[in-house]
Short mmCIF file of C-alpha atoms in Angstrom, two decimals:
data_model
loop_
_atom_site.label_atom_id
_atom_site.label_comp_id
_atom_site.label_asym_id
_atom_site.label_seq_id
_atom_site.Cartn_x
_atom_site.Cartn_y
_atom_site.Cartn_z
CA GLY A 1 -57.79 53.70 59.30
CA ASP A 2 -61.22 53.43 57.74
CA SER A 3 -61.44 51.21 54.49
CA VAL A 4 -62.59 49.08 51.73
CA THR A 5 -62.43 45.48 51.06
CA GLN A 6 -63.40 43.76 47.92
CA MET A 7 -63.33 40.18 46.72
CA GLU A 8 -60.86 40.34 43.89
CA GLY A 9 -61.41 39.60 40.04
CA PRO A 10 -61.76 39.31 37.73
CA VAL A 11 -65.37 37.92 37.46
CA THR A 12 -66.28 35.47 34.31
CA LEU A 13 -70.09 34.68 33.75
CA SER A 14 -72.33 33.41 31.58
CA GLU A 15 -75.62 36.20 31.00
CA GLU A 16 -78.55 35.59 33.22
CA ALA A 17 -76.42 33.72 35.80
CA PHE A 18 -76.81 35.05 39.95
CA LEU A 19 -74.12 37.40 40.26
CA THR A 20 -72.47 38.27 44.05
CA ILE A 21 -69.37 40.96 44.62
CA ASN A 22 -68.92 41.47 48.58
CA CYS A 23 -67.15 44.63 49.58
CA THR A 24 -66.61 44.91 53.96
CA TYR A 25 -65.39 47.71 55.15
CA THR A 26 -64.17 49.09 58.06
CA ALA A 27 -64.69 52.76 59.55
CA THR A 28 -65.18 55.03 62.13
CA GLY A 29 -67.92 56.40 62.41
CA TYR A 30 -71.27 56.03 60.49
CA PRO A 31 -70.90 55.34 56.60
CA SER A 32 -72.29 55.84 53.59
CA LEU A 33 -71.95 53.10 51.54
CA PHE A 34 -71.94 53.33 47.88
CA TRP A 35 -71.02 51.33 44.32
CA TYR A 36 -70.11 52.72 41.20
CA VAL A 37 -69.65 51.41 37.91
CA GLN A 38 -67.21 52.56 34.95
CA TYR A 39 -67.08 51.19 32.32
CA PRO A 40 -64.12 50.98 29.10
CA GLY A 41 -63.16 54.35 28.79
CA GLU A 42 -65.56 56.54 31.66
CA GLY A 43 -65.55 58.34 33.88
CA LEU A 44 -67.59 56.66 37.20
CA GLN A 45 -70.94 56.30 37.60
CA LEU A 46 -73.63 55.64 40.33
CA LEU A 47 -74.81 52.59 40.51
CA LEU A 48 -76.60 52.15 44.15
CA LYS A 49 -76.16 53.89 47.66
CA ALA A 50 -76.84 53.70 51.45
CA THR A 51 -76.65 56.31 53.98
CA LYS A 52 -77.96 54.52 57.66
CA ALA A 53 -77.30 50.41 58.53
CA ASP A 54 -80.43 47.79 56.84
CA ASP A 55 -80.92 50.32 54.12
CA LYS A 56 -81.64 48.53 50.43
CA GLY A 57 -79.70 50.45 47.83
CA SER A 58 -81.18 49.29 43.95
CA ASN A 59 -80.74 50.34 40.42
CA LYS A 60 -80.76 49.12 37.25
CA GLY A 61 -81.24 45.08 39.02
CA PHE A 62 -78.71 45.18 40.92
CA GLU A 63 -79.04 45.73 45.43
CA ALA A 64 -77.12 46.32 48.49
CA THR A 65 -77.53 46.25 51.77
CA TYR A 66 -76.17 47.83 54.24
CA ARG A 67 -75.43 45.29 57.06
CA LYS A 68 -74.13 47.30 60.08
CA GLU A 69 -73.30 44.70 62.37
CA THR A 70 -71.22 42.57 59.22
CA THR A 71 -69.88 45.72 58.74
CA SER A 72 -70.80 44.63 54.66
CA PHE A 73 -73.18 45.68 51.53
CA HIS A 74 -72.71 43.08 49.29
CA LEU A 75 -73.98 43.86 45.79
CA GLU A 76 -76.49 41.53 43.99
CA LYS A 77 -77.78 40.44 39.99
CA GLY A 78 -80.26 38.49 39.29
CA SER A 79 -79.39 37.94 36.28
CA VAL A 80 -76.43 39.74 34.61
CA GLN A 81 -76.51 40.67 31.10
CA VAL A 82 -73.10 41.54 28.52
CA SER A 83 -73.81 44.81 29.01
CA ASP A 84 -73.19 44.80 33.18
CA SER A 85 -69.48 43.88 32.30
CA ALA A 86 -67.51 46.32 33.19
CA VAL A 87 -65.03 47.95 37.02
CA TYR A 88 -67.24 47.74 40.06
CA PHE A 89 -66.09 50.04 43.03
CA CYS A 90 -67.51 50.23 46.86
CA ALA A 91 -67.39 53.09 48.67
CA LEU A 92 -67.88 54.62 51.86
CA THR A 93 -67.95 58.19 52.98
CA LEU A 94 -68.10 59.73 56.69
CA THR A 95 -70.95 61.97 56.72
CA SER A 96 -68.89 64.56 58.36
CA GLY A 97 -69.10 67.23 56.20
CA THR A 98 -66.33 66.36 53.44
CA TYR A 99 -66.46 63.52 50.34
CA LYS A 100 -63.55 61.93 50.78
CA TYR A 101 -64.47 58.37 49.07
CA ILE A 102 -62.85 55.68 50.19
CA PHE A 103 -62.83 53.01 47.17
CA GLY A 104 -62.12 49.40 46.93
CA THR A 105 -59.77 48.12 44.38
CA GLY A 106 -63.25 47.47 41.98
CA THR A 107 -63.77 43.93 39.96
CA ARG A 108 -63.83 43.47 36.77
CA LEU A 109 -66.88 41.24 35.20
CA LYS A 110 -67.31 39.84 32.38
CA VAL A 111 -70.13 38.45 30.75
CA LEU A 112 -70.74 36.33 27.86
CA ALA A 113 -73.20 35.06 25.59
CA LYS B 1 -78.31 69.67 33.27
CA ALA B 2 -74.01 69.08 32.33
CA GLY B 3 -72.38 66.57 34.12
CA VAL B 4 -68.98 67.04 35.30
CA THR B 5 -66.72 68.38 32.30
CA GLN B 6 -62.65 67.85 32.58
CA THR B 7 -60.55 69.25 30.26
CA PRO B 8 -58.09 67.53 28.72
CA ARG B 9 -58.94 63.82 28.25
CA TYR B 10 -55.85 63.14 26.83
CA LEU B 11 -52.67 64.35 27.71
CA ILE B 12 -48.92 63.10 27.18
CA LYS B 13 -45.97 65.02 30.24
CA THR B 14 -42.28 64.14 29.33
CA ARG B 15 -41.15 64.21 33.24
CA GLY B 16 -39.48 66.76 35.15
CA GLN B 17 -42.58 69.27 33.14
CA GLN B 18 -45.45 70.37 35.22
CA VAL B 19 -49.61 69.62 34.42
CA THR B 20 -52.49 71.17 35.23
CA LEU B 21 -55.75 69.42 34.82
CA SER B 22 -59.10 71.51 35.21
CA CYS B 23 -62.66 70.50 36.26
CA SER B 24 -66.15 72.34 36.11
CA PRO B 25 -68.26 71.06 38.02
CA ILE B 26 -72.02 70.33 38.01
CA SER B 27 -74.15 73.90 37.91
CA GLY B 28 -73.92 74.57 41.51
CA HIS B 29 -72.30 71.69 43.37
CA ARG B 30 -69.87 73.34 45.27
CA SER B 31 -67.99 70.62 46.13
CA VAL B 32 -65.04 68.97 43.94
CA SER B 33 -62.62 66.14 45.13
CA TRP B 34 -59.67 65.09 43.18
CA TYR B 35 -59.04 61.04 42.51
CA GLN B 36 -55.73 59.55 41.02
CA GLN B 37 -57.09 56.24 39.05
CA THR B 38 -54.61 53.32 38.42
CA PRO B 39 -54.05 50.43 38.18
CA GLY B 40 -51.46 49.23 41.00
CA GLN B 41 -52.43 51.51 43.87
CA GLY B 42 -56.03 51.27 42.32
CA LEU B 43 -58.69 54.89 42.85
CA GLN B 44 -56.25 57.44 45.47
CA PHE B 45 -58.14 61.05 47.17
CA LEU B 46 -56.05 63.35 46.60
CA PHE B 47 -57.97 66.90 48.02
CA GLU B 48 -61.26 68.06 48.52
CA TYR B 49 -61.89 71.64 47.46
CA PHE B 50 -65.29 74.01 49.55
CA SER B 51 -66.29 77.28 48.49
CA GLU B 52 -62.77 78.26 47.91
CA THR B 53 -61.08 76.56 50.97
CA GLN B 54 -59.10 73.02 51.19
CA ARG B 55 -61.23 70.81 53.22
CA ASN B 56 -59.60 67.75 52.63
CA LYS B 57 -56.32 66.13 52.03
CA GLY B 58 -54.76 62.71 50.72
CA ASN B 59 -51.33 61.20 51.14
CA PHE B 60 -49.13 62.90 48.11
CA PRO B 61 -46.17 64.71 47.73
CA GLY B 62 -46.56 68.52 48.23
CA ARG B 63 -45.58 68.36 43.73
CA PHE B 64 -49.67 67.51 43.54
CA SER B 65 -51.49 70.63 43.87
CA GLY B 66 -55.35 72.02 43.48
CA ARG B 67 -57.25 75.10 44.04
CA GLN B 68 -60.93 76.63 43.56
CA PHE B 69 -62.24 79.36 41.66
CA SER B 70 -65.11 81.38 42.65
CA ASN B 71 -67.29 80.00 39.88
CA SER B 72 -66.30 76.06 41.74
CA ARG B 73 -64.08 75.24 38.76
CA SER B 74 -61.55 73.66 40.57
CA GLU B 75 -57.73 73.04 39.25
CA MET B 76 -55.24 70.32 40.10
CA ASN B 77 -51.16 71.20 38.77
CA VAL B 78 -48.56 68.56 39.23
CA SER B 79 -44.85 69.70 39.19
CA THR B 80 -42.08 68.10 38.26
CA LEU B 81 -43.57 64.93 36.55
CA GLU B 82 -42.73 61.88 37.17
CA LEU B 83 -43.40 58.34 35.11
CA GLY B 84 -45.75 57.05 38.30
CA ASP B 85 -47.92 59.92 37.87
CA SER B 86 -48.88 58.55 34.78
CA ALA B 87 -52.24 57.82 36.16
CA LEU B 88 -56.00 58.69 35.12
CA TYR B 89 -56.98 61.83 37.09
CA LEU B 90 -60.93 61.51 38.16
CA CYS B 91 -62.98 64.94 39.15
CA ALA B 92 -66.07 64.75 41.25
CA SER B 93 -68.46 67.70 41.80
CA SER B 94 -71.30 67.42 45.18
CA LEU B 95 -74.20 69.01 46.14
CA GLU B 96 -73.19 70.43 49.82
CA GLY B 97 -76.01 69.23 52.17
CA GLN B 98 -78.15 67.65 54.12
CA GLY B 99 -78.14 63.35 53.35
CA ASN B 100 -76.46 64.72 50.16
CA THR B 101 -73.34 62.40 50.22
CA GLU B 102 -73.53 61.90 46.18
CA ALA B 103 -70.37 62.35 43.90
CA PHE B 104 -70.40 62.99 40.41
CA PHE B 105 -67.91 62.11 38.46
CA GLY B 106 -66.03 63.61 35.79
CA GLN B 107 -64.25 60.95 32.40
CA GLY B 108 -61.48 62.29 33.93
CA THR B 109 -58.10 63.28 32.36
CA ARG B 110 -55.72 60.11 30.61
CA LEU B 111 -52.45 61.77 31.97
CA THR B 112 -48.98 59.65 30.91
CA VAL B 113 -45.59 61.00 31.27
CA VAL B 114 -42.99 59.95 29.40
#
């Protein structure tokens, strides 16, 4: 079945460090890929998305490239801030007329000043 | 433009009771989905509604049900509550259309079953 695998957390970094959170997927068909972020006590906010192979999603310094050959959508940021501390979820949805998302388990990021 | 609104934000119920959660989507959005978030299972899809019809359903027992009204507002109901139903329940709405695959999430309803 369709699934998303994320690297285990927590990830602890110092401010201004480089961030990579790995995400790979298994899907039948051609999924759209997403990164969502969840701050404490809040719902999920869309961080970025890519809807086809080789697309690069970017927002607030975060980037991820849809790699069909490696079925990956790794999240990167060149210089993290304390305010980036949150839980990050990789997700997919199949563009088949539904909005059923399949989420990874989430990766908690903690950035230290 | 108002976001997705879920009510109530917090709820405490006793085992065996039933509960109804409400979700008001973003104006103009006709698709509403529900998810359960727990520390052990993560985010799991419950069901999706579009134009008052259930379009997709996850692997949850029949105690979990939902509906959507003509104004796109949605409710989910859980009957005969169990301790394991304690979770954050998230609702998401989406604008139907070509290429519109983004879901907007509400802040969730935190259900505690005691």
